[in-house]
Amino acid sequence: MATSQAIGFIGLGTMGAPMALNLIRSGIPLVVWNRSAARCEPLARAGALVADAAAHVLDRCDTVILMLADEAATDAVLGRGTADFSGRVTGRRVVAMGTMPPGYSRDLAADIRAVGGRYVEAPVSGSRKPAEAGQLVGLLAGDADDLAVVRLLLAPLCRQIFECGAVPGALRMKLAVNVFLITLVTGLAEAAHFAARHGLDPEHFVAILDAGPMASDVSRIKAPKLMHRDFARQAGISDVLKNSRLVVEAARDAAIASPLMNVCLALYGETEALGLGEDDMVAVVRAIEERTAIAS
């Protein structure tokens, strides 16, 4: 039985680590765990208690945030499908912040509630820099009482938080937002490639973008990265490929056309195949360059 007032946080990757640090800096005590123990060290220095295992986080905390890569990692942490599941989630509030298939989240919520646990979907829109700055956009789905608690908990991480109804409403909304984000950045990469192949001044190209009506926070970050071929990761190719696949699968399940996302899915797959899975999503320009080379 949990006895601590601390919040649990499991998953300290590109997004999870800065999010957890922002919670600690806001005065929220954390118990943390990550599969790669070295990622816990900055959190320990900031004052978090590091657990020996994911199960120990769930044992100590009434509310546990999961920022995990996929369904398999989530099931493993919760012991789903094993005799440990009930003991880990009964009486707990599980806050799932990773991007997962909506159908998986809906079924997970049902399983958690069936054994007396509570479940909130809480995906966020944003990449590493907004995560570091506490400027993410939060999307919540679940029961009203739980949403009120989680909204306050996530305030240090988000500039705005939106409630999206019942599970899996938040994940469906996240995928809808991702359609725009992914197609936007992919279009920007193609535009930069088009300009480069015509010998246009890249600084002039970026300045014109910044001065025009298409300028956005995204373009102001990503266009200079393209100009300088800075592929240091903010939102990784492999993560964007996963999200593209989730969008296309959700579209197919609902018989929705997804012509732009079909192209993006192929391009990010080609980029990952070039060995660039850990690079920033603007590295999709490399796949476009490869297609140009083949066509030339």
Coordinates of C-alpha atoms in Angstrom, one line a residue:
M1 CA 0.0 0.0 0.0
A2 CA 1.3 3.4 -0.9
T3 CA 2.3 5.6 2.1
S4 CA 4.2 8.4 0.4
Q5 CA 2.7 11.7 -0.8
A6 CA 5.3 11.8 -3.5
I7 CA 4.3 11.4 -7.2
G8 CA 5.8 8.6 -9.1
F9 CA 7.4 9.2 -12.5
I10 CA 8.5 6.4 -14.8
G11 CA 10.3 7.0 -18.1
L12 CA 13.1 9.6 -18.2
G13 CA 13.8 9.8 -21.9
T14 CA 14.0 12.8 -24.2
M15 CA 10.8 14.3 -22.9
G16 CA 10.4 12.6 -19.6
A17 CA 13.6 13.8 -18.0
P18 CA 13.0 17.5 -18.4
M19 CA 9.3 17.1 -17.4
A20 CA 10.3 15.3 -14.2
L21 CA 12.9 18.0 -13.5
N22 CA 10.3 20.7 -13.8
L23 CA 8.0 18.9 -11.4
I24 CA 10.8 18.7 -8.8
R25 CA 11.7 22.4 -9.3
S26 CA 8.1 23.3 -8.7
G27 CA 8.3 21.6 -5.3
I28 CA 6.6 18.3 -6.1
P29 CA 8.4 15.3 -4.4
L30 CA 9.1 12.5 -6.9
V31 CA 10.0 8.9 -6.8
V32 CA 11.5 8.0 -10.2
W33 CA 12.6 5.0 -12.2
N34 CA 14.0 4.4 -15.7
R35 CA 15.1 1.3 -17.4
S36 CA 18.5 2.9 -18.0
A37 CA 19.6 3.8 -14.5
A38 CA 22.0 6.5 -15.6
R39 CA 19.1 8.7 -16.7
C40 CA 18.0 8.9 -13.1
E41 CA 21.2 10.6 -11.9
P42 CA 20.2 14.2 -12.8
L43 CA 16.9 13.6 -11.0
A44 CA 18.6 12.3 -8.0
R45 CA 20.9 15.3 -7.8
A46 CA 17.7 17.5 -8.0
G47 CA 16.2 15.7 -5.1
A48 CA 14.2 12.8 -6.5
L49 CA 14.2 9.5 -4.8
V50 CA 15.3 6.8 -7.2
A51 CA 13.5 3.5 -6.9
D52 CA 15.2 0.1 -7.6
A53 CA 12.3 -1.1 -9.8
A54 CA 9.2 0.2 -11.5
A55 CA 7.1 -1.9 -9.1
H56 CA 8.6 0.0 -6.2
V57 CA 7.4 3.3 -7.6
L58 CA 3.9 2.0 -7.9
D59 CA 4.1 0.5 -4.4
R60 CA 5.1 3.9 -2.9
C61 CA 3.0 6.4 -4.8
D62 CA -0.8 6.9 -5.2
T63 CA -0.3 8.7 -8.4
V64 CA 2.2 7.5 -11.0
I65 CA 3.0 9.3 -14.3
L66 CA 4.2 7.1 -17.2
M67 CA 6.2 8.7 -20.0
L68 CA 7.0 5.5 -21.9
A69 CA 7.9 4.7 -25.5
D70 CA 5.2 2.2 -26.3
E71 CA 2.5 -0.3 -25.3
A72 CA 5.0 -3.1 -24.5
A73 CA 6.9 -0.8 -22.0
T74 CA 3.7 0.3 -20.4
D75 CA 2.4 -3.3 -20.0
A76 CA 5.8 -4.3 -18.6
V77 CA 5.9 -1.5 -16.0
L78 CA 2.3 -2.2 -14.9
G79 CA 2.6 -6.0 -15.0
R80 CA -0.4 -6.1 -17.3
G81 CA -1.3 -9.6 -18.3
T82 CA 0.4 -11.1 -15.2
A83 CA -0.6 -11.8 -11.6
D84 CA 1.2 -8.6 -10.5
F85 CA -1.1 -6.3 -12.3
S86 CA -3.8 -5.9 -9.7
G87 CA -1.3 -5.3 -6.9
R88 CA 0.5 -2.6 -8.9
V89 CA -2.5 -0.6 -10.0
T90 CA -5.3 -1.2 -7.4
G91 CA -5.9 2.1 -5.6
R92 CA -3.5 4.0 -7.9
R93 CA -4.0 6.8 -10.3
V94 CA -2.1 6.0 -13.5
V95 CA -1.4 9.0 -15.7
A96 CA -0.3 7.9 -19.2
M97 CA 1.6 10.7 -21.0
G98 CA 3.1 8.7 -23.9
T99 CA 1.6 8.6 -27.4
M100 CA 0.0 5.2 -27.9
P101 CA -2.8 3.8 -30.1
P102 CA -6.1 5.1 -28.9
G103 CA -7.6 1.6 -28.9
Y104 CA -4.8 0.3 -26.6
S105 CA -5.4 3.2 -24.2
R106 CA -9.1 2.5 -24.1
D107 CA -8.5 -1.1 -23.2
L108 CA -5.8 -0.3 -20.7
A109 CA -8.2 2.1 -18.9
A110 CA -10.9 -0.6 -18.7
D111 CA -8.4 -3.1 -17.3
I112 CA -7.1 -0.7 -14.7
R113 CA -10.6 0.3 -13.6
A114 CA -11.7 -3.4 -13.4
V115 CA -9.2 -3.9 -10.6
G116 CA -10.0 -0.7 -8.7
G117 CA -7.5 1.7 -10.2
R118 CA -7.9 5.0 -11.9
Y119 CA -6.6 6.1 -15.3
V120 CA -6.0 9.4 -17.0
E121 CA -4.7 9.9 -20.6
A122 CA -2.4 12.9 -20.6
P123 CA -0.4 13.1 -23.9
V124 CA 1.4 16.4 -24.6
S125 CA 2.0 18.4 -27.7
G126 CA 5.6 19.7 -28.0
S127 CA 9.2 18.5 -28.2
R128 CA 12.3 18.7 -26.0
K129 CA 12.7 22.5 -25.9
P130 CA 9.1 23.2 -24.8
A131 CA 9.5 20.3 -22.3
E132 CA 12.5 22.0 -20.8
A133 CA 10.8 25.3 -20.7
G134 CA 7.5 24.0 -19.1
Q135 CA 5.7 25.2 -22.3
L136 CA 4.0 22.0 -23.4
V137 CA 0.4 21.8 -24.3
G138 CA -1.4 19.1 -22.3
L139 CA -4.4 17.1 -23.4
L140 CA -6.4 15.2 -20.8
A141 CA -9.1 12.5 -20.9
G142 CA -10.7 10.5 -18.1
D143 CA -13.1 11.0 -15.2
A144 CA -13.8 14.5 -14.1
D145 CA -12.5 14.1 -10.5
D146 CA -9.2 12.7 -11.7
L147 CA -8.8 15.4 -14.4
A148 CA -9.1 18.1 -11.7
V149 CA -6.2 16.5 -9.8
V150 CA -4.0 15.9 -12.8
R151 CA -4.6 19.3 -14.2
L152 CA -3.0 20.9 -11.1
L153 CA -0.2 18.3 -11.1
L154 CA 0.8 19.0 -14.7
A155 CA 0.5 22.8 -14.5
P156 CA 4.4 23.2 -14.1
L157 CA 4.8 21.3 -17.4
C158 CA 2.3 23.0 -19.6
R159 CA 1.4 26.5 -20.8
Q160 CA -2.1 25.3 -21.5
I161 CA -4.1 22.2 -20.7
F162 CA -7.2 21.1 -22.5
E163 CA -9.8 18.5 -21.4
C164 CA -10.8 16.1 -24.2
G165 CA -13.6 14.1 -22.7
A166 CA -13.5 10.4 -22.1
V167 CA -10.6 8.1 -22.9
P168 CA -9.3 7.9 -25.7
G169 CA -10.3 11.4 -26.6
A170 CA -6.9 13.0 -25.6
L171 CA -4.9 10.6 -27.8
R172 CA -7.2 11.1 -30.8
M173 CA -6.7 14.8 -30.4
K174 CA -3.0 14.4 -30.1
L175 CA -2.9 12.4 -33.3
A176 CA -5.0 15.1 -35.1
V177 CA -2.5 17.7 -33.9
N178 CA 0.3 15.5 -35.1
V179 CA -1.1 15.4 -38.6
F180 CA -0.6 19.2 -38.8
L181 CA 2.8 19.2 -37.1
I182 CA 4.3 16.3 -39.2
T183 CA 3.0 17.6 -42.5
L184 CA 4.2 21.1 -41.6
V185 CA 7.8 20.1 -40.8
T186 CA 7.9 17.8 -43.8
G187 CA 6.7 20.5 -46.1
L188 CA 9.3 22.9 -44.6
A189 CA 12.0 20.3 -45.3
E190 CA 10.9 19.9 -48.9
A191 CA 10.8 23.7 -49.3
A192 CA 14.3 24.1 -48.0
H193 CA 15.5 21.3 -50.4
F194 CA 13.7 23.0 -53.3
A195 CA 15.4 26.3 -52.5
A196 CA 18.8 24.6 -52.0
R197 CA 18.6 22.8 -55.4
H198 CA 17.9 26.0 -57.1
G199 CA 20.9 27.7 -55.6
L200 CA 18.9 30.2 -53.5
D201 CA 20.5 31.9 -50.5
P202 CA 19.4 29.8 -47.5
E203 CA 19.5 32.8 -45.1
H204 CA 17.3 34.8 -47.5
F205 CA 14.9 31.9 -47.7
V206 CA 14.6 31.7 -43.9
A207 CA 14.3 35.4 -43.5
I208 CA 11.4 35.5 -46.0
L209 CA 9.7 32.7 -44.1
D210 CA 10.1 34.5 -40.9
A211 CA 8.6 37.7 -42.4
G212 CA 5.6 36.1 -44.0
P213 CA 2.3 34.7 -42.8
M214 CA 3.5 31.1 -42.6
A215 CA 6.0 31.9 -39.8
S216 CA 5.4 30.0 -36.6
D217 CA 7.2 28.9 -33.5
V218 CA 7.8 25.6 -35.3
S219 CA 9.3 27.2 -38.5
R220 CA 11.5 29.6 -36.5
I221 CA 13.1 26.6 -34.7
K222 CA 13.2 24.1 -37.6
A223 CA 14.1 26.4 -40.6
P224 CA 17.5 27.4 -39.1
K225 CA 18.2 23.8 -38.2
L226 CA 17.6 22.9 -41.9
M227 CA 19.7 25.8 -43.1
H228 CA 22.7 24.8 -40.9
R229 CA 22.0 21.0 -41.3
D230 CA 21.7 20.8 -37.5
F231 CA 20.1 17.4 -37.0
A232 CA 20.6 17.4 -33.2
R233 CA 17.5 15.7 -31.8
Q234 CA 14.5 17.6 -30.5
A235 CA 11.8 15.3 -31.9
G236 CA 13.5 12.2 -33.2
I237 CA 13.0 10.6 -36.6
S238 CA 12.0 7.2 -35.0
D239 CA 9.5 8.9 -32.7
V240 CA 8.0 10.8 -35.6
L241 CA 7.8 7.6 -37.7
K242 CA 6.0 5.9 -34.8
N243 CA 3.5 8.8 -34.5
S244 CA 3.0 8.8 -38.3
R245 CA 2.2 5.1 -38.2
L246 CA -0.3 5.7 -35.3
V247 CA -2.0 8.4 -37.3
V248 CA -2.3 6.3 -40.5
E249 CA -3.5 3.2 -38.5
A250 CA -6.1 5.3 -36.7
A251 CA -7.2 6.8 -40.0
R252 CA -7.6 3.3 -41.6
D253 CA -9.5 2.1 -38.6
A254 CA -12.0 4.9 -39.0
A255 CA -12.0 4.8 -42.8
I256 CA -10.5 8.3 -43.1
A257 CA -8.4 9.3 -46.0
S258 CA -4.8 10.3 -45.0
P259 CA -3.0 11.2 -48.3
L260 CA -0.4 13.5 -46.8
M261 CA 0.3 11.3 -43.8
N262 CA 0.8 8.3 -46.1
V263 CA 3.6 10.2 -47.8
C264 CA 5.1 11.3 -44.5
L265 CA 5.0 7.7 -43.2
A266 CA 7.0 6.6 -46.2
L267 CA 9.5 9.4 -46.0
Y268 CA 10.2 9.0 -42.3
G269 CA 10.6 5.3 -42.8
E270 CA 13.1 6.0 -45.6
T271 CA 15.0 8.4 -43.2
E272 CA 15.2 5.8 -40.5
A273 CA 16.5 3.3 -43.0
L274 CA 19.4 5.7 -43.7
G275 CA 20.5 5.2 -40.1
L276 CA 19.1 8.5 -38.9
G277 CA 16.5 7.3 -36.4
E278 CA 18.0 9.3 -33.5
D279 CA 18.4 12.6 -35.5
D280 CA 15.8 15.4 -35.4
M281 CA 12.8 15.2 -37.6
V282 CA 14.2 17.8 -39.9
A283 CA 16.6 15.1 -41.1
V284 CA 13.7 13.9 -43.3
V285 CA 15.3 16.2 -45.8
R286 CA 17.9 13.5 -46.3
A287 CA 15.2 11.1 -47.6
I288 CA 14.0 13.8 -50.0
E289 CA 17.5 14.3 -51.1
E290 CA 17.8 10.6 -51.8
R291 CA 14.7 10.7 -53.9
T292 CA 16.1 13.6 -55.9
A293 CA 19.4 11.7 -56.5
I294 CA 17.5 8.7 -57.8
A295 CA 15.3 10.9 -60.0
S296 CA 18.2 12.9 -61.4

